[in-house]
GROMACS .gro file of C-alpha atoms in nm:
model
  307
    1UNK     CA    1   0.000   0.000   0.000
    2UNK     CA    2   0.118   0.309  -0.108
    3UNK     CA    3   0.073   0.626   0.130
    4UNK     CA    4   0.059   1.011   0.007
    5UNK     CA    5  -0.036   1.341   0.044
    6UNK     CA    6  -0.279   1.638  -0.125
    7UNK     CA    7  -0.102   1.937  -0.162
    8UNK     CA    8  -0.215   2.280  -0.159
    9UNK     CA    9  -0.067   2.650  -0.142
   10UNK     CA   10  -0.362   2.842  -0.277
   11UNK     CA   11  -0.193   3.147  -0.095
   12UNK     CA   12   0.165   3.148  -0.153
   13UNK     CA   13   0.303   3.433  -0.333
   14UNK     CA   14   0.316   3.188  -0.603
   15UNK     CA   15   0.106   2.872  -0.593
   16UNK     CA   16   0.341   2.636  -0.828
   17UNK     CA   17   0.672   2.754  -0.648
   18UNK     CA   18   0.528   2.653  -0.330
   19UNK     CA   19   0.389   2.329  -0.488
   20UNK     CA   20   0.688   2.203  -0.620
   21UNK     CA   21   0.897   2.324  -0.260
   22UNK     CA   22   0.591   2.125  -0.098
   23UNK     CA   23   0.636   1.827  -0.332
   24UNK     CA   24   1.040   1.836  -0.266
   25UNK     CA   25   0.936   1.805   0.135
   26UNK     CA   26   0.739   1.543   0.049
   27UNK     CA   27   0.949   1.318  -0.132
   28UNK     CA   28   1.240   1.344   0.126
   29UNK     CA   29   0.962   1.239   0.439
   30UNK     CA   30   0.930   0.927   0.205
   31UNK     CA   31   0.579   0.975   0.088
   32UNK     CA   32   0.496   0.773  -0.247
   33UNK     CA   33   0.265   0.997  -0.395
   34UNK     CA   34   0.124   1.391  -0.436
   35UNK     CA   35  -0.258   1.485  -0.535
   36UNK     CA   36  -0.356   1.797  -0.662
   37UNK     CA   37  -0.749   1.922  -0.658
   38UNK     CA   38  -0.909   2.079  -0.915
   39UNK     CA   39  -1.132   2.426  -0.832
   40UNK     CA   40  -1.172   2.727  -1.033
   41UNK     CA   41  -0.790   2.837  -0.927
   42UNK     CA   42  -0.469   2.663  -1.087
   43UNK     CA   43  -0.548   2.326  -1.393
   44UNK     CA   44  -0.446   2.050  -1.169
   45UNK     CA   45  -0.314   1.835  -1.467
   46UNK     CA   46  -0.085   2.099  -1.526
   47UNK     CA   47   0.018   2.134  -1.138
   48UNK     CA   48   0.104   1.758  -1.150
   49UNK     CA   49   0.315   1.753  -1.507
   50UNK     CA   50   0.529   2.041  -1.319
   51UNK     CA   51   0.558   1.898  -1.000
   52UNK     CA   52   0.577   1.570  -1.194
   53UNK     CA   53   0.931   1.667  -1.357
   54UNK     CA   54   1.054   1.853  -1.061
   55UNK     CA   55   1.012   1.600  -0.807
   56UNK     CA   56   1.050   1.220  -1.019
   57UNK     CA   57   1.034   1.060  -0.688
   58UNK     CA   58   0.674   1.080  -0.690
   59UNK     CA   59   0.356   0.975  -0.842
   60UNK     CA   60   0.118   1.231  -0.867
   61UNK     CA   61  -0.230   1.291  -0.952
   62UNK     CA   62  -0.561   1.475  -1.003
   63UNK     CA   63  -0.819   1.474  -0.748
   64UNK     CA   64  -1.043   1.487  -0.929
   65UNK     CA   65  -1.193   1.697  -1.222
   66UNK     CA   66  -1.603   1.745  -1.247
   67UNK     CA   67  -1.757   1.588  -1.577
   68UNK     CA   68  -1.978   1.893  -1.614
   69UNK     CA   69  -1.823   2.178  -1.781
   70UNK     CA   70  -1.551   2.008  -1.920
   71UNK     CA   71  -1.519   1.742  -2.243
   72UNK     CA   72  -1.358   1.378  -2.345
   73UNK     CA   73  -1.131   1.525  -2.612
   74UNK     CA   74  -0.990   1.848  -2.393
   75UNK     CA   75  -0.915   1.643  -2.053
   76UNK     CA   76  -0.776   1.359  -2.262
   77UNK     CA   77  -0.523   1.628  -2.418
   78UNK     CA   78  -0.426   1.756  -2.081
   79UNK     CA   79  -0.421   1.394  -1.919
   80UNK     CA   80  -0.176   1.291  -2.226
   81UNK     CA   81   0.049   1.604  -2.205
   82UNK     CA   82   0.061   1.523  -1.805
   83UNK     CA   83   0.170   1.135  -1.864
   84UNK     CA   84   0.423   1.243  -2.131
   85UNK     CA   85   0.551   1.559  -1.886
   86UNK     CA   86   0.636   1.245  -1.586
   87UNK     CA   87   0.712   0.973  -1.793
   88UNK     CA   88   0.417   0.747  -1.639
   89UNK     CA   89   0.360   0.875  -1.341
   90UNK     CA   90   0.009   1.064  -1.378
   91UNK     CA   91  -0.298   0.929  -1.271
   92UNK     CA   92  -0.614   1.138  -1.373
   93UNK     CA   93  -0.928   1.153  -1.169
   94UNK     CA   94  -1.299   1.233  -1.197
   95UNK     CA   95  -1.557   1.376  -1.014
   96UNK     CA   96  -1.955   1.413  -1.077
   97UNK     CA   97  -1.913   1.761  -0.908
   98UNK     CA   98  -2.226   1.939  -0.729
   99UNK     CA   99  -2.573   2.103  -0.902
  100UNK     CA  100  -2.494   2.380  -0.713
  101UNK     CA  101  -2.134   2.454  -0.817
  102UNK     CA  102  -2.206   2.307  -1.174
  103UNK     CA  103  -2.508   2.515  -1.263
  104UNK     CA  104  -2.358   2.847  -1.034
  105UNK     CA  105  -2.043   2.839  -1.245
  106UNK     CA  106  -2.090   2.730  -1.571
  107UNK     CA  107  -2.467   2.821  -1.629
  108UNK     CA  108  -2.522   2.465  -1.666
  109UNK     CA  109  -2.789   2.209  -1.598
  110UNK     CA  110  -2.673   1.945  -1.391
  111UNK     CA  111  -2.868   1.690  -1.517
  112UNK     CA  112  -2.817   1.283  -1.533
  113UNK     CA  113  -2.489   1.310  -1.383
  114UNK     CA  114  -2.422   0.908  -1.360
  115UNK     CA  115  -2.540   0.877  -1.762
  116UNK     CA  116  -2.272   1.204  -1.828
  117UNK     CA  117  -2.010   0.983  -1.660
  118UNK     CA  118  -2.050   0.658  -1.797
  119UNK     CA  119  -2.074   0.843  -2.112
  120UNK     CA  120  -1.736   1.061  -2.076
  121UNK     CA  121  -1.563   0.765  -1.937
  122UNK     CA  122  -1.590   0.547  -2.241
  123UNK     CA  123  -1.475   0.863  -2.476
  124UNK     CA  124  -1.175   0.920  -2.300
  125UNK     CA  125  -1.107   0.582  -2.227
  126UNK     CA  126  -1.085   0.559  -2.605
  127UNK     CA  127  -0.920   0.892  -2.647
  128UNK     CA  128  -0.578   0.802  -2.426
  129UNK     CA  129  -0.551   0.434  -2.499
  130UNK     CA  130  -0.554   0.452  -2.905
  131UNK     CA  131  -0.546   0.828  -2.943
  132UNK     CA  132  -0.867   0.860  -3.147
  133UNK     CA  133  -1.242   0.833  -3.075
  134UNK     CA  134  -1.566   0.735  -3.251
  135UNK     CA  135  -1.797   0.790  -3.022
  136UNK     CA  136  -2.159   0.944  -3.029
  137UNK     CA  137  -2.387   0.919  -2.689
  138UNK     CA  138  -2.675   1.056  -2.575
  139UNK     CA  139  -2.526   1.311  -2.438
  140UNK     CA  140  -2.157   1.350  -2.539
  141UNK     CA  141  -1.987   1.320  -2.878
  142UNK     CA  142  -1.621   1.267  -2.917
  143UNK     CA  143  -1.455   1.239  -3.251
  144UNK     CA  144  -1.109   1.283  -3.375
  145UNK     CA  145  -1.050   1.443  -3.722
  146UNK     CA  146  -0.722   1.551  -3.617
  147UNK     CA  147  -0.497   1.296  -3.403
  148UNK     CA  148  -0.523   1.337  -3.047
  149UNK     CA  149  -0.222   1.134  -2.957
  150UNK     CA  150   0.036   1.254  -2.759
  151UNK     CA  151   0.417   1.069  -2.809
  152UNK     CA  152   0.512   1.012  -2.506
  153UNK     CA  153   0.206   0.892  -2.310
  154UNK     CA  154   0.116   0.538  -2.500
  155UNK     CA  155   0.113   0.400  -2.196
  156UNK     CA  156  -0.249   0.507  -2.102
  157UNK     CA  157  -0.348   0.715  -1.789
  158UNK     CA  158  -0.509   0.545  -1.501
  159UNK     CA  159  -0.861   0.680  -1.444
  160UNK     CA  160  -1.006   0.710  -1.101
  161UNK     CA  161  -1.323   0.834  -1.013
  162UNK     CA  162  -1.447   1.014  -0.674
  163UNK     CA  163  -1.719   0.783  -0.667
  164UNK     CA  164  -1.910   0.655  -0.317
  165UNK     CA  165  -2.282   0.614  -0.400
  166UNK     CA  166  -2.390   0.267  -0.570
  167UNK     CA  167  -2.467   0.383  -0.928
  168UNK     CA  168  -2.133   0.581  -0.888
  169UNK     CA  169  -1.945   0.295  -0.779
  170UNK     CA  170  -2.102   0.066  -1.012
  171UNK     CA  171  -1.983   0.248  -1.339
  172UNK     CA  172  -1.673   0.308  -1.176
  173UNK     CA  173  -1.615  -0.070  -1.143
  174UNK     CA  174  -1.725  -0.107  -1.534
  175UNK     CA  175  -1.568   0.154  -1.713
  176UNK     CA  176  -1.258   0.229  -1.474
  177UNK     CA  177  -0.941   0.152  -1.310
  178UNK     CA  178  -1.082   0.229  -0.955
  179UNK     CA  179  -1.208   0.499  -0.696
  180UNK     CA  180  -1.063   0.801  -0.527
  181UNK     CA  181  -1.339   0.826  -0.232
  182UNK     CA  182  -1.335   1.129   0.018
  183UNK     CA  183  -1.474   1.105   0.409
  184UNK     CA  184  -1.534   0.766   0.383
  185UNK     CA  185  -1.409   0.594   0.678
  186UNK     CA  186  -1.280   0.178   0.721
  187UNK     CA  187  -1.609   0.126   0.817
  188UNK     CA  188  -1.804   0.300   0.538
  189UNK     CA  189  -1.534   0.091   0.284
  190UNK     CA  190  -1.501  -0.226   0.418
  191UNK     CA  191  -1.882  -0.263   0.444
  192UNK     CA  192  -2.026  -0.049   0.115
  193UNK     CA  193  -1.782   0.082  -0.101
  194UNK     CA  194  -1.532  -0.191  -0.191
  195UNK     CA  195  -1.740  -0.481  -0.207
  196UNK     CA  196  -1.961  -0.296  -0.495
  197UNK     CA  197  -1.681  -0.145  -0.698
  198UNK     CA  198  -1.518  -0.469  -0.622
  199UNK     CA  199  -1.839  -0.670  -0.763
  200UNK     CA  200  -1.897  -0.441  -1.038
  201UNK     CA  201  -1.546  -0.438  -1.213
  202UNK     CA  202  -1.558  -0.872  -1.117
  203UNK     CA  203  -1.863  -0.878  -1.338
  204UNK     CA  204  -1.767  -0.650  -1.608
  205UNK     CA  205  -1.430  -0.887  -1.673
  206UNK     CA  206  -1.196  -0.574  -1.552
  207UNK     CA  207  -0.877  -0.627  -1.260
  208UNK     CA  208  -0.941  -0.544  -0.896
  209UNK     CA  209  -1.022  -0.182  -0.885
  210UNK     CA  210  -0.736   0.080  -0.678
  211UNK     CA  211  -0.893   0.230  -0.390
  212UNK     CA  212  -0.766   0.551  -0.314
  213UNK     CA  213  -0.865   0.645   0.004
  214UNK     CA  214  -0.849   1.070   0.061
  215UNK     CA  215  -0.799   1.092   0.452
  216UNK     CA  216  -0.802   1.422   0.599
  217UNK     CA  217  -0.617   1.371   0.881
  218UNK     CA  218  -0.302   1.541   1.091
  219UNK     CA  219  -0.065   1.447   1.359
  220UNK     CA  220  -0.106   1.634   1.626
  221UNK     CA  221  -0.087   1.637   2.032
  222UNK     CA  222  -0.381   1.872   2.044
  223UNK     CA  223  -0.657   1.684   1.869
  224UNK     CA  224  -0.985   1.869   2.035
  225UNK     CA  225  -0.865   2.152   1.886
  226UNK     CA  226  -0.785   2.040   1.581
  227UNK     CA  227  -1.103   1.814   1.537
  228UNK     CA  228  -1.252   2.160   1.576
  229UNK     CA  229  -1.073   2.360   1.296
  230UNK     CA  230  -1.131   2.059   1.076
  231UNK     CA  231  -1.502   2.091   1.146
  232UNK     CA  232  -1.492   2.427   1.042
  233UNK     CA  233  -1.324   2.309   0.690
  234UNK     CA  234  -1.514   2.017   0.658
  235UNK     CA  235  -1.904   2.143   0.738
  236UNK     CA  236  -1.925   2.242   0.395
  237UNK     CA  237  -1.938   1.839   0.242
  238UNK     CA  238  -2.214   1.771   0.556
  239UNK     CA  239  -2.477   1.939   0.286
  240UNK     CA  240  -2.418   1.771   0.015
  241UNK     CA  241  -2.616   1.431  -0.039
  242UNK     CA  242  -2.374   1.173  -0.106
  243UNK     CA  243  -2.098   1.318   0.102
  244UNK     CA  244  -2.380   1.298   0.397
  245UNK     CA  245  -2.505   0.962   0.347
  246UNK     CA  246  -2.065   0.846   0.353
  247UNK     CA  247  -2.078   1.007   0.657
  248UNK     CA  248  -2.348   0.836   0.795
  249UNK     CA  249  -2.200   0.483   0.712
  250UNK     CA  250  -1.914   0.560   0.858
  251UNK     CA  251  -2.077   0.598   1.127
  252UNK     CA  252  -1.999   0.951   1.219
  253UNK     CA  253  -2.238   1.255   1.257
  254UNK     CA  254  -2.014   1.540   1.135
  255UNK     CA  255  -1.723   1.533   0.841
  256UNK     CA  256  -1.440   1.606   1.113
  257UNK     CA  257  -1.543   1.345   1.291
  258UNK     CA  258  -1.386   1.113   0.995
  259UNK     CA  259  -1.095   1.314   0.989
  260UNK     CA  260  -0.784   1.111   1.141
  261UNK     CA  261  -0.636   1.309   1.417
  262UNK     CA  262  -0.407   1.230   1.713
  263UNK     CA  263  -0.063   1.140   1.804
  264UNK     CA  264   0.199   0.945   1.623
  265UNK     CA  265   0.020   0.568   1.742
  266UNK     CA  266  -0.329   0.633   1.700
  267UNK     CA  267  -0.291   0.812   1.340
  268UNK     CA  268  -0.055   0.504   1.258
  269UNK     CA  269  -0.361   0.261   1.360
  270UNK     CA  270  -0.613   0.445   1.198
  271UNK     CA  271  -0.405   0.347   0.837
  272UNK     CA  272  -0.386   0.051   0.949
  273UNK     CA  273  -0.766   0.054   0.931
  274UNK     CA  274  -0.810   0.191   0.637
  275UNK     CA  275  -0.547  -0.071   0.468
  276UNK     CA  276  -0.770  -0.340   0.667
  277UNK     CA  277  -1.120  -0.212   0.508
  278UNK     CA  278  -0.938  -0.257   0.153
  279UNK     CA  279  -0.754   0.075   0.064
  280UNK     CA  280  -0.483  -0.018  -0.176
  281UNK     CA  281  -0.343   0.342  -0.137
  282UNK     CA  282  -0.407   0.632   0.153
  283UNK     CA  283  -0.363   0.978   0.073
  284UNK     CA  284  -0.388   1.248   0.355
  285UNK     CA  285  -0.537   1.568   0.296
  286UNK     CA  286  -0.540   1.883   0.518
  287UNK     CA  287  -0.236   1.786   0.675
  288UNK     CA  288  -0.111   2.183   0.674
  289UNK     CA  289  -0.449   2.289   0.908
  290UNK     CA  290  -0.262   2.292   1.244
  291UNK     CA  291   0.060   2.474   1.096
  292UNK     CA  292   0.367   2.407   0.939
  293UNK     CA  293   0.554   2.172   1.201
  294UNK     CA  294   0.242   1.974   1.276
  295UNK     CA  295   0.257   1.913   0.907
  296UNK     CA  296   0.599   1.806   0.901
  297UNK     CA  297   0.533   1.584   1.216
  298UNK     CA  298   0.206   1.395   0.999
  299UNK     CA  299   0.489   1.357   0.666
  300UNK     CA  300   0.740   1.180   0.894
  301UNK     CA  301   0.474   0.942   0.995
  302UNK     CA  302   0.310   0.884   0.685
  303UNK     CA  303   0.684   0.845   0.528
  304UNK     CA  304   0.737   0.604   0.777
  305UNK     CA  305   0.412   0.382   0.679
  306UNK     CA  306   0.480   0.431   0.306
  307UNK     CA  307   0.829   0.226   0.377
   0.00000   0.00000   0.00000
């Protein structure tokens, strides 16, 4: 099992200085992989080709690009250019997004998001394994008049998908190469999530899909208080559906209370869990929300585990 970390510097003087300083910490704590999230801020495909050549020790990835607003043909180019940029090293993830982001941004309806992504998954899967597509859905086309190769990346990307709720986790088992779930804890995996994306990808003939299980989660001797500043973060997922129900199976009544928080033992155990309930991979996330050395402390650790 693999163990690494989300990285963010949304308000450095420069974002992808501090990214790529970030990654270089990273590597040297002995952590396997970096994630970058996509918002309306920096293209997290390019984020990860930069930090990607700057910092070879690493894997790094996308977590994780909404469907809606974006198309087959364009993410495939970035995904492509990212793969070539790290020579194998990108993995490219998907998200179905929120109506109320989707539709408040991009003027959108967010309509028959599951349909969009079964849809946009097949087109790209297309697009980065042979470099062309044919395809003409319902509610996507994707066609290549011009090549859409990229030399350098005919290897293929891995594609991941933020998926938690059934239907998610059932096309995610069909059409991809596994799940990058968020706020779902060893309970809410062991018990719901990897036995259907296990089932589905068993059924549609595909390998035993990567879980990739997004941890927020910080070492820390001070854990009330962190729990808190976490809950603060975190309250924002608690009203959206699908995060919610996660939650809920988790058993947990807020988001923080997922969040992995404590000294060096506990944290340690609460991988272990996480490995136990069937992640193949653990990435932490938040791990700069009680300051700098607290940060460094949670790195060590998870450097430590990722031996």
């Amino acid at each position: 099992m693999t163990v690494g970390v989300a990285l963010a510097a949304p308000d450095a003087a420069n974002q992808i200085d501090a990214t790529v300083r970030l990654a270089e910490e990273a590597a040297a704590a002995g952590l396997r992989s970096a994630w970058f999230g996509q918002t309306f801020g920096a293209d997290s495909p390019q984020l990860a080709a930069l930090v990607g050549r700057a910092v070879p020790e690493l894997q790094v990835g996308t977590s994780a690009i909404p469907v809606f607003g974006r198309h087959p043909l364009l993410v495939s180019s970035q995904a492509q250019t990212a793969q070539a940029a790290t020579h194998g090293r990108y993995h490219l993830g998907l998200a179905l997004g929120t109506k109320a982001l989707t539709e408040a941004a991009f003027g959108i309806p967010y309509q028959r998001p599951i349909a969009r992504l079964r849809e946009f998954l097949v087109a790209l899967r297309q697009l980065i394994e042979t470099g062309s597509a044919d395809f003409h859905g319902e509610l996507l086309t994707a066609t290549t008049p011009l090549p859409a190769r990229v030399p350098g990346a005919e290897g293929g990307v891995p594609l991941l998908v933020a998926a938690m709720g059934p239907q998610a986790l059932r096309a995610s088992g069909e059409l991809a190469d596994g799940i990058l779930p968020y706020l779902a804890g060893p309970r809410a995996l062991a018990e719901h999530i990897v036995p259907a994306v296990t089932k589905a990808a068993e059924a549609a003939g595909r390998p035993a899909p990567r879980i990739v299980a997004l941890v927020s989660g910080v070492v820390t001797d001070d854990a009330d208080a962190v729990r808190e500043t976490f809950a603060e973060r975190l309250a924002f997922y608690e009203r959206i559906p699908s995060y919610a129900r996660v939650i809920e199976l988790s058993g947990a009544e807020r988001a923080a209370d997922v969040a992995v928080i404590g000294d060096e033992k506990s944290v340690a155990a609460e991988v272990r869990r996480y490995r136990d309930a069937g992640a193949t991979e653990v990435v932490f996330s938040g791990t700069e929300i009680a300051g700098a050395a607290e940060r460094r402390r949670t790195w060590e650790l998870l450097g430590q585990l990722a031996q």
